[in-house]
Amino acid sequence: MDEMDEAMARLDALMAGARRAEEAVAEWSARRFTGRADEGRIEATTDALGVLVGLRIHPVSRARMDARRLADAITAAIQRAEEAAESARATVLP
């Protein structure tokens, strides 16, 4: 019966580890990541997969930048948010 008890203990440990991993992934996937540009006046937010879920552009940025500079700043903010999401993903899913 010792073999059976030992096998059950190993199974319980595996199941507990799987539950912890599942909880960590669920917590990570609910997170949001932010990237900023133009001294924080442009802010992009992505989900854990790097999908853009929000973009805030301060009126000052819109007024003082031409279309090309504004597009570059928006792109930079999005890339920073995506990089933050990727960095967090690497710690949860090595």
PDB file of N, CA, C and O in Angstrom, residues 13-59:
ATOM      1  N   ALA A  13       0.647  16.395  -5.701  1.00  0.00           N
ATOM      2  CA  ALA A  13       1.634  17.460  -5.896  1.00  0.00           C
ATOM      3  C   ALA A  13       1.590  17.988  -7.330  1.00  0.00           C
ATOM      4  O   ALA A  13       1.671  19.203  -7.555  1.00  0.00           O
ATOM      5  N   LEU A  14       1.465  17.097  -8.289  1.00  0.00           N
ATOM      6  CA  LEU A  14       1.365  17.520  -9.696  1.00  0.00           C
ATOM      7  C   LEU A  14       0.119  18.361  -9.938  1.00  0.00           C
ATOM      8  O   LEU A  14       0.161  19.384 -10.622  1.00  0.00           O
ATOM      9  N   MET A  15      -0.991  17.926  -9.357  1.00  0.00           N
ATOM     10  CA  MET A  15      -2.240  18.670  -9.532  1.00  0.00           C
ATOM     11  C   MET A  15      -2.158  20.042  -8.879  1.00  0.00           C
ATOM     12  O   MET A  15      -2.635  21.032  -9.450  1.00  0.00           O
ATOM     13  N   ALA A  16      -1.533  20.130  -7.727  1.00  0.00           N
ATOM     14  CA  ALA A  16      -1.374  21.424  -7.056  1.00  0.00           C
ATOM     15  C   ALA A  16      -0.490  22.343  -7.888  1.00  0.00           C
ATOM     16  O   ALA A  16      -0.778  23.535  -8.037  1.00  0.00           O
ATOM     17  N   GLY A  17       0.563  21.805  -8.459  1.00  0.00           N
ATOM     18  CA  GLY A  17       1.438  22.598  -9.328  1.00  0.00           C
ATOM     19  C   GLY A  17       0.711  23.086 -10.571  1.00  0.00           C
ATOM     20  O   GLY A  17       0.879  24.233 -10.997  1.00  0.00           O
ATOM     21  N   ALA A  18      -0.113  22.234 -11.133  1.00  0.00           N
ATOM     22  CA  ALA A  18      -0.893  22.619 -12.314  1.00  0.00           C
ATOM     23  C   ALA A  18      -1.879  23.726 -11.967  1.00  0.00           C
ATOM     24  O   ALA A  18      -2.063  24.672 -12.745  1.00  0.00           O
ATOM     25  N   ARG A  19      -2.508  23.639 -10.805  1.00  0.00           N
ATOM     26  CA  ARG A  19      -3.436  24.693 -10.372  1.00  0.00           C
ATOM     27  C   ARG A  19      -2.709  26.019 -10.192  1.00  0.00           C
ATOM     28  O   ARG A  19      -3.212  27.066 -10.612  1.00  0.00           O
ATOM     29  N   ARG A  20      -1.535  25.989  -9.588  1.00  0.00           N
ATOM     30  CA  ARG A  20      -0.754  27.229  -9.397  1.00  0.00           C
ATOM     31  C   ARG A  20      -0.369  27.837 -10.737  1.00  0.00           C
ATOM     32  O   ARG A  20      -0.459  29.044 -10.932  1.00  0.00           O
ATOM     33  N   ALA A  21       0.045  26.993 -11.681  1.00  0.00           N
ATOM     34  CA  ALA A  21       0.412  27.483 -13.007  1.00  0.00           C
ATOM     35  C   ALA A  21      -0.799  28.084 -13.712  1.00  0.00           C
ATOM     36  O   ALA A  21      -0.709  29.145 -14.339  1.00  0.00           O
ATOM     37  N   GLU A  22      -1.928  27.432 -13.603  1.00  0.00           N
ATOM     38  CA  GLU A  22      -3.159  27.940 -14.228  1.00  0.00           C
ATOM     39  C   GLU A  22      -3.560  29.291 -13.635  1.00  0.00           C
ATOM     40  O   GLU A  22      -3.955  30.212 -14.356  1.00  0.00           O
ATOM     41  N   GLU A  23      -3.438  29.422 -12.326  1.00  0.00           N
ATOM     42  CA  GLU A  23      -3.758  30.692 -11.666  1.00  0.00           C
ATOM     43  C   GLU A  23      -2.801  31.801 -12.107  1.00  0.00           C
ATOM     44  O   GLU A  23      -3.221  32.933 -12.344  1.00  0.00           O
ATOM     45  N   ALA A  24      -1.514  31.477 -12.239  1.00  0.00           N
ATOM     46  CA  ALA A  24      -0.528  32.472 -12.676  1.00  0.00           C
ATOM     47  C   ALA A  24      -0.813  32.938 -14.093  1.00  0.00           C
ATOM     48  O   ALA A  24      -0.742  34.139 -14.389  1.00  0.00           O
ATOM     49  N   VAL A  25      -1.160  32.024 -14.966  1.00  0.00           N
ATOM     50  CA  VAL A  25      -1.471  32.388 -16.357  1.00  0.00           C
ATOM     51  C   VAL A  25      -2.746  33.232 -16.406  1.00  0.00           C
ATOM     52  O   VAL A  25      -2.813  34.227 -17.134  1.00  0.00           O
ATOM     53  N   ALA A  26      -3.762  32.869 -15.628  1.00  0.00           N
ATOM     54  CA  ALA A  26      -5.005  33.648 -15.601  1.00  0.00           C
ATOM     55  C   ALA A  26      -4.745  35.061 -15.096  1.00  0.00           C
ATOM     56  O   ALA A  26      -5.267  36.032 -15.651  1.00  0.00           O
ATOM     57  N   GLU A  27      -3.933  35.175 -14.058  1.00  0.00           N
ATOM     58  CA  GLU A  27      -3.598  36.494 -13.513  1.00  0.00           C
ATOM     59  C   GLU A  27      -2.833  37.319 -14.544  1.00  0.00           C
ATOM     60  O   GLU A  27      -3.128  38.487 -14.770  1.00  0.00           O
ATOM     61  N   TRP A  28      -1.866  36.708 -15.195  1.00  0.00           N
ATOM     62  CA  TRP A  28      -1.072  37.405 -16.208  1.00  0.00           C
ATOM     63  C   TRP A  28      -1.941  37.843 -17.384  1.00  0.00           C
ATOM     64  O   TRP A  28      -1.827  38.957 -17.875  1.00  0.00           O
ATOM     65  N   SER A  29      -2.833  36.971 -17.834  1.00  0.00           N
ATOM     66  CA  SER A  29      -3.619  37.289 -19.024  1.00  0.00           C
ATOM     67  C   SER A  29      -4.625  38.410 -18.779  1.00  0.00           C
ATOM     68  O   SER A  29      -5.088  39.031 -19.724  1.00  0.00           O
ATOM     69  N   ALA A  30      -4.953  38.691 -17.537  1.00  0.00           N
ATOM     70  CA  ALA A  30      -5.871  39.785 -17.216  1.00  0.00           C
ATOM     71  C   ALA A  30      -5.156  41.131 -17.096  1.00  0.00           C
ATOM     72  O   ALA A  30      -5.813  42.166 -17.023  1.00  0.00           O
ATOM     73  N   ARG A  31      -3.844  41.122 -17.104  1.00  0.00           N
ATOM     74  CA  ARG A  31      -3.081  42.360 -16.915  1.00  0.00           C
ATOM     75  C   ARG A  31      -3.127  43.252 -18.148  1.00  0.00           C
ATOM     76  O   ARG A  31      -3.390  42.803 -19.256  1.00  0.00           O
ATOM     77  N   ARG A  32      -2.844  44.519 -17.933  1.00  0.00           N
ATOM     78  CA  ARG A  32      -2.725  45.513 -18.992  1.00  0.00           C
ATOM     79  C   ARG A  32      -1.332  46.121 -18.899  1.00  0.00           C
ATOM     80  O   ARG A  32      -0.767  46.246 -17.813  1.00  0.00           O
ATOM     81  N   PHE A  33      -0.789  46.496 -20.047  1.00  0.00           N
ATOM     82  CA  PHE A  33       0.565  47.038 -20.111  1.00  0.00           C
ATOM     83  C   PHE A  33       0.534  48.366 -20.847  1.00  0.00           C
ATOM     84  O   PHE A  33      -0.168  48.511 -21.846  1.00  0.00           O
ATOM     85  N   THR A  34       1.306  49.322 -20.337  1.00  0.00           N
ATOM     86  CA  THR A  34       1.261  50.669 -20.875  1.00  0.00           C
ATOM     87  C   THR A  34       2.622  51.080 -21.401  1.00  0.00           C
ATOM     88  O   THR A  34       3.647  50.783 -20.797  1.00  0.00           O
ATOM     89  N   GLY A  35       2.589  51.762 -22.525  1.00  0.00           N
ATOM     90  CA  GLY A  35       3.785  52.366 -23.097  1.00  0.00           C
ATOM     91  C   GLY A  35       3.490  53.833 -23.339  1.00  0.00           C
ATOM     92  O   GLY A  35       2.364  54.208 -23.669  1.00  0.00           O
ATOM     93  N   ARG A  36       4.507  54.668 -23.145  1.00  0.00           N
ATOM     94  CA  ARG A  36       4.304  56.115 -23.291  1.00  0.00           C
ATOM     95  C   ARG A  36       5.316  56.712 -24.251  1.00  0.00           C
ATOM     96  O   ARG A  36       6.405  56.184 -24.425  1.00  0.00           O
ATOM     97  N   ALA A  37       4.925  57.842 -24.824  1.00  0.00           N
ATOM     98  CA  ALA A  37       5.818  58.614 -25.691  1.00  0.00           C
ATOM     99  C   ALA A  37       5.467  60.094 -25.511  1.00  0.00           C
ATOM    100  O   ALA A  37       4.464  60.429 -24.872  1.00  0.00           O
ATOM    101  N   ASP A  38       6.283  60.938 -26.101  1.00  0.00           N
ATOM    102  CA  ASP A  38       6.086  62.392 -26.020  1.00  0.00           C
ATOM    103  C   ASP A  38       5.887  62.829 -24.578  1.00  0.00           C
ATOM    104  O   ASP A  38       4.879  63.443 -24.226  1.00  0.00           O
ATOM    105  N   GLU A  39       6.864  62.490 -23.764  1.00  0.00           N
ATOM    106  CA  GLU A  39       6.884  62.874 -22.347  1.00  0.00           C
ATOM    107  C   GLU A  39       5.617  62.422 -21.605  1.00  0.00           C
ATOM    108  O   GLU A  39       5.123  63.104 -20.717  1.00  0.00           O
ATOM    109  N   GLY A  40       5.090  61.270 -22.008  1.00  0.00           N
ATOM    110  CA  GLY A  40       3.924  60.703 -21.344  1.00  0.00           C
ATOM    111  C   GLY A  40       2.593  61.210 -21.862  1.00  0.00           C
ATOM    112  O   GLY A  40       1.543  60.777 -21.398  1.00  0.00           O
ATOM    113  N   ARG A  41       2.627  62.102 -22.839  1.00  0.00           N
ATOM    114  CA  ARG A  41       1.370  62.650 -23.351  1.00  0.00           C
ATOM    115  C   ARG A  41       0.666  61.692 -24.316  1.00  0.00           C
ATOM    116  O   ARG A  41      -0.510  61.872 -24.613  1.00  0.00           O
ATOM    117  N   ILE A  42       1.381  60.705 -24.803  1.00  0.00           N
ATOM    118  CA  ILE A  42       0.771  59.670 -25.635  1.00  0.00           C
ATOM    119  C   ILE A  42       0.920  58.363 -24.872  1.00  0.00           C
ATOM    120  O   ILE A  42       2.015  57.999 -24.466  1.00  0.00           O
ATOM    121  N   GLU A  43      -0.191  57.687 -24.672  1.00  0.00           N
ATOM    122  CA  GLU A  43      -0.189  56.475 -23.855  1.00  0.00           C
ATOM    123  C   GLU A  43      -0.949  55.369 -24.583  1.00  0.00           C
ATOM    124  O   GLU A  43      -2.113  55.535 -24.933  1.00  0.00           O
ATOM    125  N   ALA A  44      -0.270  54.259 -24.807  1.00  0.00           N
ATOM    126  CA  ALA A  44      -0.879  53.089 -25.436  1.00  0.00           C
ATOM    127  C   ALA A  44      -0.999  51.993 -24.389  1.00  0.00           C
ATOM    128  O   ALA A  44      -0.095  51.799 -23.580  1.00  0.00           O
ATOM    129  N   THR A  45      -2.107  51.280 -24.430  1.00  0.00           N
ATOM    130  CA  THR A  45      -2.332  50.178 -23.495  1.00  0.00           C
ATOM    131  C   THR A  45      -2.623  48.918 -24.302  1.00  0.00           C
ATOM    132  O   THR A  45      -3.438  48.942 -25.223  1.00  0.00           O
ATOM    133  N   THR A  46      -1.932  47.824 -23.930  1.00  0.00           N
ATOM    134  CA  THR A  46      -2.168  46.539 -24.574  1.00  0.00           C
ATOM    135  C   THR A  46      -2.600  45.522 -23.531  1.00  0.00           C
ATOM    136  O   THR A  46      -2.385  45.719 -22.334  1.00  0.00           O
ATOM    137  N   ASP A  47      -3.175  44.443 -24.021  1.00  0.00           N
ATOM    138  CA  ASP A  47      -3.466  43.335 -23.121  1.00  0.00           C
ATOM    139  C   ASP A  47      -2.214  42.464 -23.030  1.00  0.00           C
ATOM    140  O   ASP A  47      -1.159  42.805 -23.575  1.00  0.00           O
ATOM    141  N   ALA A  48      -2.334  41.353 -22.356  1.00  0.00           N
ATOM    142  CA  ALA A  48      -1.176  40.487 -22.124  1.00  0.00           C
ATOM    143  C   ALA A  48      -0.606  39.896 -23.406  1.00  0.00           C
ATOM    144  O   ALA A  48       0.565  39.532 -23.458  1.00  0.00           O
ATOM    145  N   LEU A  49      -1.414  39.816 -24.456  1.00  0.00           N
ATOM    146  CA  LEU A  49      -0.930  39.280 -25.728  1.00  0.00           C
ATOM    147  C   LEU A  49      -0.339  40.353 -26.623  1.00  0.00           C
ATOM    148  O   LEU A  49       0.120  40.062 -27.718  1.00  0.00           O
ATOM    149  N   GLY A  50      -0.369  41.604 -26.171  1.00  0.00           N
ATOM    150  CA  GLY A  50       0.167  42.692 -26.967  1.00  0.00           C
ATOM    151  C   GLY A  50      -0.846  43.333 -27.897  1.00  0.00           C
ATOM    152  O   GLY A  50      -0.490  44.145 -28.746  1.00  0.00           O
ATOM    153  N   VAL A  51      -2.115  43.007 -27.726  1.00  0.00           N
ATOM    154  CA  VAL A  51      -3.176  43.592 -28.549  1.00  0.00           C
ATOM    155  C   VAL A  51      -3.519  44.971 -27.984  1.00  0.00           C
ATOM    156  O   VAL A  51      -3.777  45.112 -26.783  1.00  0.00           O
ATOM    157  N   LEU A  52      -3.532  45.971 -28.845  1.00  0.00           N
ATOM    158  CA  LEU A  52      -3.843  47.333 -28.435  1.00  0.00           C
ATOM    159  C   LEU A  52      -5.282  47.411 -27.944  1.00  0.00           C
ATOM    160  O   LEU A  52      -6.216  47.061 -28.665  1.00  0.00           O
ATOM    161  N   VAL A  53      -5.470  47.865 -26.705  1.00  0.00           N
ATOM    162  CA  VAL A  53      -6.814  47.985 -26.145  1.00  0.00           C
ATOM    163  C   VAL A  53      -7.153  49.423 -25.779  1.00  0.00           C
ATOM    164  O   VAL A  53      -8.301  49.725 -25.459  1.00  0.00           O
ATOM    165  N   GLY A  54      -6.158  50.305 -25.848  1.00  0.00           N
ATOM    166  CA  GLY A  54      -6.425  51.704 -25.531  1.00  0.00           C
ATOM    167  C   GLY A  54      -5.325  52.607 -26.048  1.00  0.00           C
ATOM    168  O   GLY A  54      -4.158  52.209 -26.123  1.00  0.00           O
ATOM    169  N   LEU A  55      -5.718  53.814 -26.426  1.00  0.00           N
ATOM    170  CA  LEU A  55      -4.755  54.807 -26.901  1.00  0.00           C
ATOM    171  C   LEU A  55      -5.247  56.174 -26.454  1.00  0.00           C
ATOM    172  O   LEU A  55      -6.391  56.547 -26.720  1.00  0.00           O
ATOM    173  N   ARG A  56      -4.384  56.886 -25.747  1.00  0.00           N
ATOM    174  CA  ARG A  56      -4.725  58.229 -25.272  1.00  0.00           C
ATOM    175  C   ARG A  56      -3.700  59.194 -25.838  1.00  0.00           C
ATOM    176  O   ARG A  56      -2.500  58.991 -25.700  1.00  0.00           O
ATOM    177  N   ILE A  57      -4.181  60.233 -26.499  1.00  0.00           N
ATOM    178  CA  ILE A  57      -3.301  61.251 -27.075  1.00  0.00           C
ATOM    179  C   ILE A  57      -3.721  62.595 -26.493  1.00  0.00           C
ATOM    180  O   ILE A  57      -4.851  63.058 -26.702  1.00  0.00           O
ATOM    181  N   HIS A  58      -2.825  63.211 -25.782  1.00  0.00           N
ATOM    182  CA  HIS A  58      -3.099  64.508 -25.170  1.00  0.00           C
ATOM    183  C   HIS A  58      -3.239  65.561 -26.271  1.00  0.00           C
ATOM    184  O   HIS A  58      -2.521  65.525 -27.268  1.00  0.00           O
ATOM    185  N   PRO A  59      -4.138  66.514 -26.098  1.00  0.00           N
ATOM    186  CA  PRO A  59      -4.304  67.565 -27.111  1.00  0.00           C
ATOM    187  C   PRO A  59      -3.017  68.337 -27.423  1.00  0.00           C
ATOM    188  O   PRO A  59      -2.830  68.785 -28.553  1.00  0.00           O
TER     189      PRO A  59
END
